[in-house]
PDB file of C-alpha atoms in Angstrom:
ATOM      1  CA  ALA R  36     162.057 111.350  94.742  1.00 52.00           C
ATOM      2  CA  LYS R  37     161.036 107.880  93.645  1.00 51.00           C
ATOM      3  CA  ALA R  38     164.061 106.253  95.288  1.00 51.00           C
ATOM      4  CA  HIS R  39     163.262 108.079  98.499  1.00 54.00           C
ATOM      5  CA  VAL R  40     159.652 106.936  98.607  1.00 51.00           C
ATOM      6  CA  SER R  41     160.581 103.270  97.872  1.00 55.00           C
ATOM      7  CA  ASN R  42     163.276 103.379 100.628  1.00 56.00           C
ATOM      8  CA  ASP R  43     160.583 104.558 103.133  1.00 57.00           C
ATOM      9  CA  LYS R  44     158.232 101.846 101.996  1.00 58.00           C
ATOM     10  CA  ARG R  45     160.932  99.099 102.376  1.00 57.00           C
ATOM     11  CA  MET R  46     161.623 100.311 105.901  1.00 55.00           C
ATOM     12  CA  SER R  47     157.965 100.171 106.871  1.00 57.00           C
ATOM     13  CA  GLU R  48     157.762  96.598 105.438  1.00 59.00           C
ATOM     14  CA  GLU R  49     160.742  95.558 107.528  1.00 57.00           C
ATOM     15  CA  LYS R  50     159.115  96.905 110.694  1.00 57.00           C
ATOM     16  CA  LYS R  51     155.936  94.938 109.899  1.00 56.00           C
ATOM     17  CA  GLU R  52     157.951  91.712 109.455  1.00 59.00           C
ATOM     18  CA  LYS R  53     159.828  92.216 112.773  1.00 63.00           C
ATOM     19  CA  LYS R  54     156.663  92.787 114.819  1.00 73.00           C
ATOM     20  CA  ALA R  55     155.002  89.324 115.026  1.00 76.00           C
ATOM     21  CA  LEU R  56     151.585  88.911 116.550  1.00 76.00           C
ATOM     22  CA  ARG R  57     151.451  87.138 119.889  1.00 80.00           C
ATOM     23  CA  LYS R  58     149.230  84.096 120.336  1.00 81.00           C
ATOM     24  CA  PRO R  59     146.464  84.753 122.927  1.00 83.00           C
ATOM     25  CA  VAL R  60     146.571  83.161 126.284  1.00 86.00           C
ATOM     26  CA  PHE R  61     143.266  81.472 126.866  1.00 90.00           C
ATOM     27  CA  MET R  62     141.974  81.077 130.419  1.00 91.00           C
ATOM     28  CA  ASN R  63     139.321  78.868 132.055  1.00 91.00           C
ATOM     29  CA  ILE R  64     135.867  80.204 133.058  1.00 91.00           C
ATOM     30  CA  SER R  65     136.612  79.203 136.698  1.00 90.00           C
ATOM     31  CA  GLU R  66     139.491  81.831 136.724  1.00 91.00           C
ATOM     32  CA  LEU R  67     137.131  84.767 136.007  1.00 91.00           C
ATOM     33  CA  GLU R  68     136.764  87.394 138.815  1.00 90.00           C
ATOM     34  CA  PRO R  69     134.547  90.493 139.093  1.00 91.00           C
ATOM     35  CA  GLU R  70     137.252  92.764 137.744  1.00 88.00           C
ATOM     36  CA  SER R  71     138.583  90.527 134.921  1.00 89.00           C
ATOM     37  CA  ARG R  72     139.540  92.306 131.755  1.00 93.00           C
ATOM     38  CA  LYS R  73     141.052  91.045 128.432  1.00 93.00           C
ATOM     39  CA  VAL R  74     139.443  87.623 128.774  1.00 92.00           C
ATOM     40  CA  TYR R  75     140.202  85.004 126.115  1.00 94.00           C
ATOM     41  CA  LEU R  76     138.022  81.887 126.188  1.00 93.00           C
ATOM     42  CA  ILE R  77     137.222  78.749 124.161  1.00 92.00           C
ATOM     43  CA  SER R  78     133.850  77.519 125.098  1.00 91.00           C
ATOM     44  CA  LYS R  79     130.496  75.892 124.055  1.00 92.00           C
ATOM     45  CA  VAL R  80     127.112  77.516 124.154  1.00 92.00           C
ATOM     46  CA  CYS R  81     124.714  75.553 126.468  1.00 91.00           C
ATOM     47  CA  GLU R  82     121.599  77.746 126.095  1.00 91.00           C
ATOM     48  CA  VAL R  83     120.426  81.083 124.807  1.00 92.00           C
ATOM     49  CA  LYS R  84     117.547  83.204 125.998  1.00 92.00           C
ATOM     50  CA  THR R  85     116.277  86.611 125.185  1.00 90.00           C
ATOM     51  CA  VAL R  86     115.995  88.814 128.189  1.00 88.00           C
ATOM     52  CA  LEU R  87     114.900  92.149 126.632  1.00 88.00           C
ATOM     53  CA  GLU R  88     113.292  93.026 123.296  1.00 89.00           C
ATOM     54  CA  HIS R  89     111.535  96.329 122.616  1.00 87.00           C
ATOM     55  CA  THR R  90     111.265  99.144 120.169  1.00 89.00           C
ATOM     56  CA  ARG R  91     112.666 102.632 121.000  1.00 89.00           C
ATOM     57  CA  PRO R  92     110.617 105.754 120.309  1.00 92.00           C
ATOM     58  CA  ASP R  93     112.827 106.422 117.268  1.00 92.00           C
ATOM     59  CA  GLY R  94     111.850 103.037 115.798  1.00 88.00           C
ATOM     60  CA  THR R  95     115.038 101.126 116.305  1.00 87.00           C
ATOM     61  CA  LYS R  96     114.785  97.733 117.887  1.00 87.00           C
ATOM     62  CA  VAL R  97     116.693  96.588 121.019  1.00 86.00           C
ATOM     63  CA  LYS R  98     117.363  92.983 121.761  1.00 88.00           C
ATOM     64  CA  ILE R  99     119.511  91.675 124.470  1.00 89.00           C
ATOM     65  CA  SER R 100     120.140  87.970 124.885  1.00 92.00           C
ATOM     66  CA  GLU R 101     122.001  86.007 127.594  1.00 93.00           C
ATOM     67  CA  ALA R 102     123.827  82.853 126.712  1.00 93.00           C
ATOM     68  CA  LYS R 103     125.093  80.297 129.159  1.00 93.00           C
ATOM     69  CA  ILE R 104     128.644  79.251 127.983  1.00 93.00           C
ATOM     70  CA  ALA R 105     130.763  76.545 129.478  1.00 91.00           C
ATOM     71  CA  ASP R 106     134.158  75.031 129.333  1.00 90.00           C
ATOM     72  CA  LYS R 107     135.559  72.084 131.363  1.00 88.00           C
ATOM     73  CA  SER R 108     136.072  74.222 134.443  1.00 89.00           C
ATOM     74  CA  GLY R 109     132.628  75.964 134.767  1.00 90.00           C
ATOM     75  CA  SER R 110     130.059  78.163 133.099  1.00 91.00           C
ATOM     76  CA  VAL R 111     129.226  81.817 132.911  1.00 94.00           C
ATOM     77  CA  THR R 112     126.558  84.088 131.421  1.00 94.00           C
ATOM     78  CA  LEU R 113     127.521  85.914 128.248  1.00 94.00           C
ATOM     79  CA  THR R 114     125.455  89.069 127.450  1.00 93.00           C
ATOM     80  CA  CYS R 115     124.878  89.657 123.686  1.00 90.00           C
ATOM     81  CA  ARG R 116     123.758  93.047 122.539  1.00 88.00           C
ATOM     82  CA  SER R 117     124.715  93.217 118.856  1.00 86.00           C
ATOM     83  CA  ASP R 118     123.058  91.458 115.907  1.00 86.00           C
ATOM     84  CA  GLU R 119     126.537  90.145 114.867  1.00 88.00           C
ATOM     85  CA  HIS R 120     126.902  88.372 118.266  1.00 90.00           C
ATOM     86  CA  LEU R 121     123.356  87.076 118.237  1.00 88.00           C
ATOM     87  CA  ALA R 122     123.957  85.527 114.756  1.00 90.00           C
ATOM     88  CA  ILE R 123     126.978  83.549 116.073  1.00 92.00           C
ATOM     89  CA  VAL R 124     125.949  82.586 119.597  1.00 92.00           C
ATOM     90  CA  LYS R 125     123.572  79.677 119.034  1.00 92.00           C
ATOM     91  CA  GLN R 126     122.918  76.690 121.220  1.00 91.00           C
ATOM     92  CA  GLY R 127     125.588  74.049 120.754  1.00 89.00           C
ATOM     93  CA  ALA R 128     128.005  76.409 118.958  1.00 90.00           C
ATOM     94  CA  ASP R 129     131.732  76.276 119.777  1.00 92.00           C
ATOM     95  CA  LEU R 130     133.138  79.867 120.330  1.00 92.00           C
ATOM     96  CA  ILE R 131     136.392  81.623 120.549  1.00 92.00           C
ATOM     97  CA  ILE R 132     135.902  84.821 122.596  1.00 93.00           C
ATOM     98  CA  ARG R 133     138.653  87.418 122.583  1.00 91.00           C
ATOM     99  CA  ASN R 134     139.115  90.578 124.679  1.00 92.00           C
ATOM    100  CA  ALA R 135     135.929  90.150 126.660  1.00 93.00           C
ATOM    101  CA  THR R 136     135.309  91.998 129.884  1.00 93.00           C
ATOM    102  CA  VAL R 137     133.468  90.981 133.175  1.00 93.00           C
ATOM    103  CA  ARG R 138     130.672  93.316 134.121  1.00 92.00           C
ATOM    104  CA  MET R 139     128.672  93.094 137.322  1.00 91.00           C
ATOM    105  CA  TYR R 140     124.889  93.123 136.985  1.00 90.00           C
ATOM    106  CA  LYS R 141     122.936  93.256 140.221  1.00 91.00           C
ATOM    107  CA  GLY R 142     125.900  91.650 142.046  1.00 90.00           C
ATOM    108  CA  TYR R 143     126.353  88.819 139.535  1.00 91.00           C
ATOM    109  CA  ILE R 144     129.105  88.222 137.019  1.00 93.00           C
ATOM    110  CA  ARG R 145     128.224  88.760 133.338  1.00 94.00           C
ATOM    111  CA  LEU R 146     130.744  88.307 130.500  1.00 94.00           C
ATOM    112  CA  GLN R 147     130.445  91.074 127.809  1.00 93.00           C
ATOM    113  CA  VAL R 148     132.148  91.548 124.460  1.00 92.00           C
ATOM    114  CA  ASP R 149     132.183  95.276 123.430  1.00 89.00           C
ATOM    115  CA  LYS R 150     133.361  96.908 120.258  1.00 88.00           C
ATOM    116  CA  TRP R 151     136.924  96.051 121.080  1.00 90.00           C
ATOM    117  CA  GLY R 152     136.297  92.289 121.524  1.00 90.00           C
ATOM    118  CA  VAL R 153     135.445  89.489 119.131  1.00 90.00           C
ATOM    119  CA  ILE R 154     133.178  86.403 119.236  1.00 92.00           C
ATOM    120  CA  GLU R 155     133.671  83.933 116.403  1.00 91.00           C
ATOM    121  CA  GLU R 156     132.920  80.315 115.725  1.00 91.00           C
ATOM    122  CA  TYR R 157     135.762  77.923 116.604  1.00 89.00           C
ATOM    123  CA  ASP R 158     137.909  76.937 113.651  1.00 87.00           C
ATOM    124  CA  THR R 159     140.748  74.521 113.617  1.00 84.00           C
ATOM    125  CA  LYS R 160     142.772  76.716 111.343  1.00 81.00           C
ATOM    126  CA  TRP R 161     144.040  78.801 114.284  1.00 78.00           C
ATOM    127  CA  GLY R 162     145.607  75.853 116.018  1.00 82.00           C
ATOM    128  CA  TYR R 163     144.123  76.481 119.406  1.00 84.00           C
ATOM    129  CA  ALA R 164     143.055  73.901 121.953  1.00 83.00           C
ATOM    130  CA  ALA R 165     139.923  72.025 121.013  1.00 82.00           C
ATOM    131  CA  PRO R 166     136.649  73.274 122.479  1.00 82.00           C
ATOM    132  CA  PRO R 167     134.926  71.237 125.215  1.00 81.00           C
ATOM    133  CA  GLU R 168     132.809  68.261 124.324  1.00 80.00           C
ATOM    134  CA  GLU R 169     129.178  67.960 125.522  1.00 78.00           C
ATOM    135  CA  LYS R 170     130.094  64.970 127.699  1.00 76.00           C
ATOM    136  CA  ASP R 171     132.650  67.132 129.603  1.00 74.00           C
ATOM    137  CA  LEU R 172     130.210  69.963 130.309  1.00 76.00           C
ATOM    138  CA  ASN R 173     127.681  68.128 132.711  1.00 72.00           C
ATOM    139  CA  LEU R 174     129.626  69.134 135.882  1.00 69.00           C
ATOM    140  CA  ALA R 175     130.751  72.484 134.464  1.00 72.00           C
ATOM    141  CA  LYS R 176     127.160  73.609 133.885  1.00 73.00           C
ATOM    142  CA  GLU R 177     126.546  73.161 137.674  1.00 78.00           C
ATOM    143  CA  ALA R 178     129.669  75.254 138.410  1.00 85.00           C
ATOM    144  CA  ASP R 179     128.035  78.478 137.294  1.00 86.00           C
ATOM    145  CA  ILE R 180     130.057  81.476 138.478  1.00 87.00           C
ATOM    146  CA  SER R 181     127.248  83.756 137.322  1.00 88.00           C
ATOM    147  CA  ALA R 182     125.080  82.289 140.039  1.00 85.00           C
ATOM    148  CA  VAL R 183     127.392  83.462 142.780  1.00 85.00           C
ATOM    149  CA  GLU R 184     126.333  86.845 144.218  1.00 86.00           C
ATOM    150  CA  TYR R 185     129.124  89.270 145.023  1.00 87.00           C
ATOM    151  CA  GLU R 186     128.768  92.083 147.497  1.00 84.00           C
ATOM    152  CA  GLU R 187     130.496  95.348 146.829  1.00 79.00           C
ATOM    153  CA  VAL R 188     132.764  96.147 149.801  1.00 78.00           C
ATOM    154  CA  LYS R 189     133.520  99.834 150.354  1.00 77.00           C
ATOM    155  CA  GLU R 190     136.538 100.752 152.401  1.00 74.00           C
ATOM    156  CA  ASP R 191     135.981 103.008 155.337  1.00 68.00           C
ATOM    157  CA  GLU R 192     136.953 106.597 154.821  1.00 61.00           C
ATOM    158  CA  PRO R 193     140.083 107.582 156.577  1.00 60.00           C
ATOM    159  CA  LYS R 194     139.410 109.489 159.802  1.00 58.00           C
ATOM    160  CA  LYS R 195     140.342 113.191 159.890  1.00 59.00           C
ATOM    161  CA  SER R 196     142.821 114.235 162.479  1.00 56.00           C
ATOM    162  CA  GLY R 197     141.203 115.250 165.751  1.00 55.00           C
ATOM    163  CA  GLU R 198     138.395 112.673 165.481  1.00 53.00           C
ATOM    164  CA  SER R 199     138.320 109.593 167.611  1.00 51.00           C
TER     165      SER R 199
END
């Protein structure tokens, strides 16, 4: 029975070796659209502000902050809801954002990282492109895609036969 278990173990190790992780493909903020999913960005935090802070009836505290993040192509508003994200997202910090999603809030784009996504401080150990420098962000801060209002367009319902 021991030989059989070790053989299974060896086969599972071989499968792990064959399946190498793919490097993420990072995009520019200017490429974001209202329905963007699986967003990977390298950016810098320009400013952070708290938009909601209150205590629920059960005693738990809710804090929602919005951070303006930018790269060389533009800027966008990042919504932070968890304490882990709030601890990382500080003014001037360089961030790697993985698997984020664009959500529309009152017709404006907001970038959100849920439980499937990751926000972490930039580290050179990964070998990704360098984050933007402060001098490169002056024009990008003005190109804020979260300042553009989008209008939801509903397609007309198809006419039923017999109607004109």
